[in-house]
GROMACS .gro file of C-alpha atoms in nm:
model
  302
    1UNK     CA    1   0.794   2.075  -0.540
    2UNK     CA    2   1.039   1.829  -0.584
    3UNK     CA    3   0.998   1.656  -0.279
    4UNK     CA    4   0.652   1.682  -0.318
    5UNK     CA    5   0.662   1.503  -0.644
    6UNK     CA    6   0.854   1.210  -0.420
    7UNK     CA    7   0.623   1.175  -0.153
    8UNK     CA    8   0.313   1.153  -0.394
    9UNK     CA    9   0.513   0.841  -0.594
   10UNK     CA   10   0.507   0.622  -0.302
   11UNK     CA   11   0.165   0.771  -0.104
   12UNK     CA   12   0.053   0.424  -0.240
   13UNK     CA   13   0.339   0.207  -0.125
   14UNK     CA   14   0.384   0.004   0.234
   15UNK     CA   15   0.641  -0.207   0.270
   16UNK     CA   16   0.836  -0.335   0.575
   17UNK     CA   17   1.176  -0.234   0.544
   18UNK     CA   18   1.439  -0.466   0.559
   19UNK     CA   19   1.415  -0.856   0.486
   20UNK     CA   20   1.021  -0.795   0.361
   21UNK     CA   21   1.096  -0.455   0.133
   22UNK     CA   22   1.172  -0.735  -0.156
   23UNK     CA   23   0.803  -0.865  -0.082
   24UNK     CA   24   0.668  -0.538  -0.169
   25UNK     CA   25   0.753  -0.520  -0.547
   26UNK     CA   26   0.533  -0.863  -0.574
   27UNK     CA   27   0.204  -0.756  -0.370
   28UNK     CA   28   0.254  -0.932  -0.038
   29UNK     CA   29   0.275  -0.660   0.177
   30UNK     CA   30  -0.027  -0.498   0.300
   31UNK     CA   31  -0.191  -0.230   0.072
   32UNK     CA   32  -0.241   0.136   0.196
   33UNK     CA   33  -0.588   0.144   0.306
   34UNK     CA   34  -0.846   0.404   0.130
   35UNK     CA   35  -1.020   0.656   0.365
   36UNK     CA   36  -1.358   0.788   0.276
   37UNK     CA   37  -1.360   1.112   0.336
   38UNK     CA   38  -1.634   1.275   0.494
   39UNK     CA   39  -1.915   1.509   0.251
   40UNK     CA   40  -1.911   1.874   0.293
   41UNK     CA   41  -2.130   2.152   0.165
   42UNK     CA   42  -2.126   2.175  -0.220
   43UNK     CA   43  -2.212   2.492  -0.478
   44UNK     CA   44  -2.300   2.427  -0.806
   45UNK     CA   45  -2.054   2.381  -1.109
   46UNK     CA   46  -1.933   2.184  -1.410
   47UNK     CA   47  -1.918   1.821  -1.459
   48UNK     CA   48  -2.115   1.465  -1.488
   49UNK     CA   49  -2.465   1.432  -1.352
   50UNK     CA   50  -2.469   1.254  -1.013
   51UNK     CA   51  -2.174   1.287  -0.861
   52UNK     CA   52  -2.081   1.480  -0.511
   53UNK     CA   53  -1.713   1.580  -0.413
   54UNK     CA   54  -1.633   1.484  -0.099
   55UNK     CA   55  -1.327   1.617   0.150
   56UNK     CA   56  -1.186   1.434   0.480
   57UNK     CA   57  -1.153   1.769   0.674
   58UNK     CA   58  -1.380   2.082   0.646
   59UNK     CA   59  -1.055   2.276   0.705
   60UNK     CA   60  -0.665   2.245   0.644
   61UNK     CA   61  -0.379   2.401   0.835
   62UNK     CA   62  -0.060   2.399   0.663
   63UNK     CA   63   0.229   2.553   0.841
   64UNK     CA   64   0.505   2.759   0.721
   65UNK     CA   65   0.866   2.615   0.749
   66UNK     CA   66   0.766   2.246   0.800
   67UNK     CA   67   1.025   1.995   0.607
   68UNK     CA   68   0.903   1.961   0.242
   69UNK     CA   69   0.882   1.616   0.253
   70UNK     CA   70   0.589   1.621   0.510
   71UNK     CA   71   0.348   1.861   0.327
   72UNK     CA   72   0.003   1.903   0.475
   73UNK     CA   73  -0.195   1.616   0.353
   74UNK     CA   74  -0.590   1.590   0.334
   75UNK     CA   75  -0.847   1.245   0.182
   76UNK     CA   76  -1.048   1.348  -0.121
   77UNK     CA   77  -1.248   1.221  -0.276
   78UNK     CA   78  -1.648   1.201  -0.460
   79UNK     CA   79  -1.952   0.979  -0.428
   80UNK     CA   80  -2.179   0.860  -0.663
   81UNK     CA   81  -2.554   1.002  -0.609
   82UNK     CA   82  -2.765   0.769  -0.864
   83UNK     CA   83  -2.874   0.466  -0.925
   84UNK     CA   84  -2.598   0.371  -1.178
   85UNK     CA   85  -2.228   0.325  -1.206
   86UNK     CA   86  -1.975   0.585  -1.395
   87UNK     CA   87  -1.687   0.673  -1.456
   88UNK     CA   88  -1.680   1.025  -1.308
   89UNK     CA   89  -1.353   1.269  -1.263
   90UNK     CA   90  -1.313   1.508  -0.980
   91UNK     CA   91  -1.087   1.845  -1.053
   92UNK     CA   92  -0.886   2.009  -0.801
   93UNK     CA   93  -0.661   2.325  -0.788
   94UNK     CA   94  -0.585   2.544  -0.511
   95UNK     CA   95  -0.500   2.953  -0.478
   96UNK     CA   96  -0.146   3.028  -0.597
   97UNK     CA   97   0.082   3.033  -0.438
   98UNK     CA   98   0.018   2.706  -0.287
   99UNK     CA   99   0.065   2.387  -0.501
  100UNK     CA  100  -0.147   2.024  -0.525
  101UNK     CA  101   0.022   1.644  -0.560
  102UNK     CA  102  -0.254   1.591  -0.806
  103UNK     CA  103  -0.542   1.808  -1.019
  104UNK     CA  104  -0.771   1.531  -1.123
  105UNK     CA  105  -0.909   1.208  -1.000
  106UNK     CA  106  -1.122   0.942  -1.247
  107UNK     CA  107  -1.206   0.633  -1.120
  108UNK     CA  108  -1.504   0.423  -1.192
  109UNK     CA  109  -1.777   0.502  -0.915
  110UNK     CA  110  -2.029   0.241  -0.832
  111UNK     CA  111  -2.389   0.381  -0.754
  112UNK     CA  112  -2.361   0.528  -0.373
  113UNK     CA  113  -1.996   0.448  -0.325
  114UNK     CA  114  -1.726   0.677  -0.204
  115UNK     CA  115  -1.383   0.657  -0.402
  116UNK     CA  116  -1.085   0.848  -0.282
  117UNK     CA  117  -0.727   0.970  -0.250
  118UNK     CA  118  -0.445   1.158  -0.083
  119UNK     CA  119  -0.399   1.462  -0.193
  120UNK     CA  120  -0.040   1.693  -0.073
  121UNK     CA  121  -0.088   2.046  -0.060
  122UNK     CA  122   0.270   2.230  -0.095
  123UNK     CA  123   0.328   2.554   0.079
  124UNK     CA  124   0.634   2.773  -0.075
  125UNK     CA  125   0.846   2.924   0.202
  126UNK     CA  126   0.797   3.226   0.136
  127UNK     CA  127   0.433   3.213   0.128
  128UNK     CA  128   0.226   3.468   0.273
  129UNK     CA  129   0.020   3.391   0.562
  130UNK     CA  130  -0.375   3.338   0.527
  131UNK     CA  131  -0.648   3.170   0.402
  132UNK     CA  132  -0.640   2.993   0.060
  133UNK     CA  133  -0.896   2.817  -0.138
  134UNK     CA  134  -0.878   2.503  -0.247
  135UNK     CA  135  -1.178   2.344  -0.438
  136UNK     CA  136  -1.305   2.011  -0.572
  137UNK     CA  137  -1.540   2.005  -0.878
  138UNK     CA  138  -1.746   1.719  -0.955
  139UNK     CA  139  -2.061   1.692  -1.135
  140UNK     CA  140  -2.256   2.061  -1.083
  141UNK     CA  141  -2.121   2.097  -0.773
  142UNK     CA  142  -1.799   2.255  -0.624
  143UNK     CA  143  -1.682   2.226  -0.232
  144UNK     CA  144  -1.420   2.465  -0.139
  145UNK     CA  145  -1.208   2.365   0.175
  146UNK     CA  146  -0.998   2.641   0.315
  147UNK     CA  147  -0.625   2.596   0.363
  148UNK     CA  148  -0.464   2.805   0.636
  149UNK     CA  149  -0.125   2.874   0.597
  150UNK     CA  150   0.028   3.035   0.933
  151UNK     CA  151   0.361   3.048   1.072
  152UNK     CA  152   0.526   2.737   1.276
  153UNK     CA  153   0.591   2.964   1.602
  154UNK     CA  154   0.157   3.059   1.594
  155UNK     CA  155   0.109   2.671   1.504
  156UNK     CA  156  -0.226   2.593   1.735
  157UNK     CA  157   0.000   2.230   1.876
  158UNK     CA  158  -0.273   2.163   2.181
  159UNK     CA  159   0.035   2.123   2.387
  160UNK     CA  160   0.184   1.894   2.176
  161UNK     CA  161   0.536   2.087   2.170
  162UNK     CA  162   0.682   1.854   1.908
  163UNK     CA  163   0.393   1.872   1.643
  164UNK     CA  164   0.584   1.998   1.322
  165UNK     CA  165   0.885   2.108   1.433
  166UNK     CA  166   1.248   2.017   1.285
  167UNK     CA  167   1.338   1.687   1.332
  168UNK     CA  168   1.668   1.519   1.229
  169UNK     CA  169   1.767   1.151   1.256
  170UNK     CA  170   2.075   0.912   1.255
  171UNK     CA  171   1.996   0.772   0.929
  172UNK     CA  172   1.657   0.670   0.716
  173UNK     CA  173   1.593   0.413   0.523
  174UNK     CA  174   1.546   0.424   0.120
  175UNK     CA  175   1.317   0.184   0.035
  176UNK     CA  176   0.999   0.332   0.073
  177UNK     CA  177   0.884   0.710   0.178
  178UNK     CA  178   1.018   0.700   0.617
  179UNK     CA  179   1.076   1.091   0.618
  180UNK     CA  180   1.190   1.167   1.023
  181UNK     CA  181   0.972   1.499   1.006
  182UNK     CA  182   0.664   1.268   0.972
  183UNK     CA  183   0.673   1.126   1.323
  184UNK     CA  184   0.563   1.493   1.460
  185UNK     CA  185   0.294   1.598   1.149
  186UNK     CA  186   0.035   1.455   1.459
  187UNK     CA  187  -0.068   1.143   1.279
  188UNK     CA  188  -0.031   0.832   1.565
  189UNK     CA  189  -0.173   0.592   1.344
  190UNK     CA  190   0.046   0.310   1.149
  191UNK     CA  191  -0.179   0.251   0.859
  192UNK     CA  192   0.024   0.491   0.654
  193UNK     CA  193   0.351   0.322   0.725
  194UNK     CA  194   0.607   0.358   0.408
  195UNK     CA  195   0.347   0.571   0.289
  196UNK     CA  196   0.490   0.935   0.399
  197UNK     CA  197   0.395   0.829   0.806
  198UNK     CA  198   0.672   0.682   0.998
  199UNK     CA  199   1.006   0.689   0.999
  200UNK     CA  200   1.247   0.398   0.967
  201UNK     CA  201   1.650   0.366   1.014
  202UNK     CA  202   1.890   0.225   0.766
  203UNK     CA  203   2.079   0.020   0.982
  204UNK     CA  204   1.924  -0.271   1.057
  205UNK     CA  205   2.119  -0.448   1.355
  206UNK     CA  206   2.356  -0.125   1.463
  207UNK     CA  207   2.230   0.074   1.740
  208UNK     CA  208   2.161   0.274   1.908
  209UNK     CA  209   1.910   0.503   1.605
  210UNK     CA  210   1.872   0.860   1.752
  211UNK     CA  211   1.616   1.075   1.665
  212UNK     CA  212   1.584   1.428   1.788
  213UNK     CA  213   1.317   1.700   1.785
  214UNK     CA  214   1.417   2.079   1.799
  215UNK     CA  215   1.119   2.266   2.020
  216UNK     CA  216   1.218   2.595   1.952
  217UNK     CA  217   1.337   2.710   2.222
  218UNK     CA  218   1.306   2.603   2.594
  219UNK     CA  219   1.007   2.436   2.745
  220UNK     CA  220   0.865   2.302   3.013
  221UNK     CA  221   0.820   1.927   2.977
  222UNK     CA  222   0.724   1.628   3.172
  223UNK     CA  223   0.569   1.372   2.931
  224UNK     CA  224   0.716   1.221   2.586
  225UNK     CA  225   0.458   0.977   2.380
  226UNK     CA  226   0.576   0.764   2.132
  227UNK     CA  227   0.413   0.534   1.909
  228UNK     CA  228   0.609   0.240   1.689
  229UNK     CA  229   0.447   0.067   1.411
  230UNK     CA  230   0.182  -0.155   1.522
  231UNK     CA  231  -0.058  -0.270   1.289
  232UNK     CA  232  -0.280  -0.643   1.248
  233UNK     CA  233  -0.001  -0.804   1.021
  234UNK     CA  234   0.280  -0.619   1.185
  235UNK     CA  235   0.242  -0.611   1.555
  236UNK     CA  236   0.432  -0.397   1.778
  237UNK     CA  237   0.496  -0.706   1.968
  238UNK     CA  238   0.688  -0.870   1.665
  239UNK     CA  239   0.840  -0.578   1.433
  240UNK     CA  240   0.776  -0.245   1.663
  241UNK     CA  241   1.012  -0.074   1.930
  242UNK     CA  242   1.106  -0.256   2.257
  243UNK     CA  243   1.395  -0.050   2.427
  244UNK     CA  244   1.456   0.309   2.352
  245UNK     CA  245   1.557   0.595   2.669
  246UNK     CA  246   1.424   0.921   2.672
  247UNK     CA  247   1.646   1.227   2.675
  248UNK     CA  248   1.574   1.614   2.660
  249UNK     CA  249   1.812   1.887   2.592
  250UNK     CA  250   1.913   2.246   2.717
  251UNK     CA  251   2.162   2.431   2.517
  252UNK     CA  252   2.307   2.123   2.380
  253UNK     CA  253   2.313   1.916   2.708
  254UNK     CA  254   2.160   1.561   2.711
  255UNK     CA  255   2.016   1.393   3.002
  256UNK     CA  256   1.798   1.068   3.050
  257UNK     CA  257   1.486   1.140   3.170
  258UNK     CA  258   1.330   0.790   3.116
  259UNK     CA  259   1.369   0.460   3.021
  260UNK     CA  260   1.141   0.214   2.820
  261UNK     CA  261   1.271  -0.178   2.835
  262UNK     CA  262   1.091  -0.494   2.672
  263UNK     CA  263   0.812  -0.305   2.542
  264UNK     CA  264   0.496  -0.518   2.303
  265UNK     CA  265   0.325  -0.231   2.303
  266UNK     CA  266   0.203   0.041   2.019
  267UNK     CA  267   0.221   0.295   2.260
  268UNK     CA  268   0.429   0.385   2.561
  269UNK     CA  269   0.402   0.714   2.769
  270UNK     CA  270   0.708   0.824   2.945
  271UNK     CA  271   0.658   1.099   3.255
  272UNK     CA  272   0.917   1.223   3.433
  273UNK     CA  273   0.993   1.498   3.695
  274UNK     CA  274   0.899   1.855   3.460
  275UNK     CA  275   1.272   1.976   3.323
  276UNK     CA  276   1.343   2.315   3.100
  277UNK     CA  277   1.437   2.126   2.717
  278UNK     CA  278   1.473   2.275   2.402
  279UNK     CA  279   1.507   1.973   2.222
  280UNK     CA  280   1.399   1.600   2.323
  281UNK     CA  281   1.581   1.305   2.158
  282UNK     CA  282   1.437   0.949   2.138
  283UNK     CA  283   1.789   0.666   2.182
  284UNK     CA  284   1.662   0.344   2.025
  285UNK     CA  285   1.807   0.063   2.186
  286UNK     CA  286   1.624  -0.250   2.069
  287UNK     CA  287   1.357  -0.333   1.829
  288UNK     CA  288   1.136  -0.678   1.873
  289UNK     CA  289   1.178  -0.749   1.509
  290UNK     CA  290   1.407  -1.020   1.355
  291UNK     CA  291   1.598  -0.824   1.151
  292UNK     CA  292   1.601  -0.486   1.418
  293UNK     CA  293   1.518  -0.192   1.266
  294UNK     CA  294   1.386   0.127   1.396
  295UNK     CA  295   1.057   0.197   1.347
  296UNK     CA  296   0.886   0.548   1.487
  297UNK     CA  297   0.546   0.647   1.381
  298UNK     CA  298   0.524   0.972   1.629
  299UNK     CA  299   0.634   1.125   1.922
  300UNK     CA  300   0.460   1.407   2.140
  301UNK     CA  301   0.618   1.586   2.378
  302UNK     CA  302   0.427   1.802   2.649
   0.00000   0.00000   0.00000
C-alpha cells in the first residue's frame, strides 16, 4: 500500500522533468486534466438528494503480479441531478482484500455538472482470483462496478504481448510519479504525464536510456509501437523521442530489429521480419528536447 499511497500524492501533478520541473511548484505547467466519467446503472442508498455516482468503466480488470506502483486505475466520479448547486460527497470502498487510493470525494457540484477523480485500486499479491465489488454511494443511489482480479499469464492483452508485464529501466527520474511499468498498463495517451503515465530517465544528456520489457517467455513478434510524450504545450516535435533502435531478446541475446532516426512524431510503428523474443528492449538514442531526456509513454509489442 505503500506505493500506492505514492502514486495517489502526485495523481494530480505534471511537470516536465528537467529544466521545467522547478516551474511546476509555481503553477506553470499544465494541470492534469479531469475526465468525466461515464453514468452507470444505480440502486438505491444513503446520501444527499440529487446526486448520481458516476464510474468511467462499467468494469475493471486488475491483474495479479503487476508492479505496485502501476495499480489498476479507474475515473469516478457523481453528477448533480437538480436544479441547484451542493456540496455533495461520494463514498467508496471495495471487497477486502483489495484496497482504494481514496474512500470519499466532496466537492461542490454545480446543478447538472459532472465532478471527478482518479481513484487506484490495490490488489495484494496474494489475492485470490475473482470478482470483487467495488461501489460508489451518492445520494439514494449506489453503482457497483466489478473489479476482476485474474492472473498476469490469463491477462486478456488483445495481442498486445507487452501490456502489464515486468518492465525495468536504466534509471527514472524523481521529480514527479515516471514509474517504467506504466508505459505497458495500455494507456497511449500523454495527458497523464508525471501523473503515474509515462516514464522518464534521470539522466538528462547521457545516453543511450534502455528500457526493457520481459514477455514471459518466447513469442512471436513482428511489430513494436511506441508512443513519447506529445501533448499541445509539449510536442513530440520539441520535448518527445527522436532516435531510439529496437531490439528483442532470446535467452538473453540482443539483436536490432529496427531503427527509428529524426522522429517529430507521437507515434512511430516499427515492423520487422517476425523473430522468437522473450523480452523486447527500447535503446534511446536522442530526444528532440533541449535539455534530452527520455520520455516513453507506452510501448506494444505484437
Amino acid at each position: 500500500m505503500r506505493h500506492l499511497a505514492a502514486a495517489l500524492a502526485v495523481a494530480a501533478v505534471t511537470v516536465l522533468a528537467g529544466p521545467a520541473a522547478g516551474a511546476a511548484a509555481t503553477g506553470n505547467e499544465p494541470p492534469a486534466p479531469t475526465t468525466k466519467p461515464s453514468s452507470g446503472s444505480t440502486t438505491p442508498g444513503p446520501g444527499s438528494k440529487g446526486v448520481t455516482p458516476i464510474a468511467g468503466t462499467d468494469r475493471l480488470v486488475a491483474p495479479l503480479g503487476v508492479d505496485p506502483a502501476c495499480p489498476a486505475r479507474m475515473e469516478i466520479g457523481m453528477r448533480g441531478e437538480t436544479g441547484r448547486a451542493r456540496f455533495a460527497d461520494l463514498f467508496v470502498d471495495v471487497d477486502p482484500p483489495l484496497g482504494v487510493s481514496r474512500s470519499m470525494l466532496s466537492s461542490y457540484l454545480p446543478p447538472g455538472h459532472d465532478v471527478g477523480a482518479k481513484l487506484l485500486v490495490a490488489v495484494p499479491p496474494d489475492t485470490p482470483e475473482g470478482t470483487y465489488d467495488l461501489r460508489l454511494r451518492a445520494s439514494r443511489r449506489t453503482l457497483t462496478v466489478p473489479v476482476e482480479v485474474v492472473a498476469l499469464d490469463r491477462l486478456d492483452n488483445g495481442g498486445n504481448h507487452a501490456l502489464r508485464r515486468p518492465v525495468t529501466a536504466s534509471s527514472q527520474h524523481t521529480n514527479a510519479n515516471y514509474p517504467p511499468c506504466s508505459v505497458v498498463d495500455g494507456d497511449p495517451g500523454s495527458n497523464s504525464w508525471a501523473g503515474g503515465n509515462g516514464w522518464n530517465d534521470a539522466t538528462a544528456r547521457a545516453w543511450p536510456d534502455t528500457l526493457a520489457i520481459d514477455l514471459g517467455g518466447p513469442k512471436q513478434v513482428s511489430r513494436v509501437d511506441l508512443y513519447t510524450l506529445d501533448t499541445e504545450r509539449y510536442p513530440a516535435s520539441r520535448v518527445g523521442l527522436r532516435d531510439w533502435d529496437v531490439q528483442t531478446g532470446l535467452a538473453g541475446q540482443w539483436r536490432t530489429v529496427a531503427q527509428v532516426r529524426g522522429n517529430t512524431a507521437g507515434s512511430v510503428r516499427s515492423d520487422f521480419p517476425a523473430v522468437s523474443a522473450d523480452a523486447v528492449r527500447i535503446v534511446a538514442l536522442a530526444s528532440n528536447g533541449a535539455n534530452d531526456y527520455t520520455r516513453v509513454i507506452e510501448v506494444e509489442v505484437r
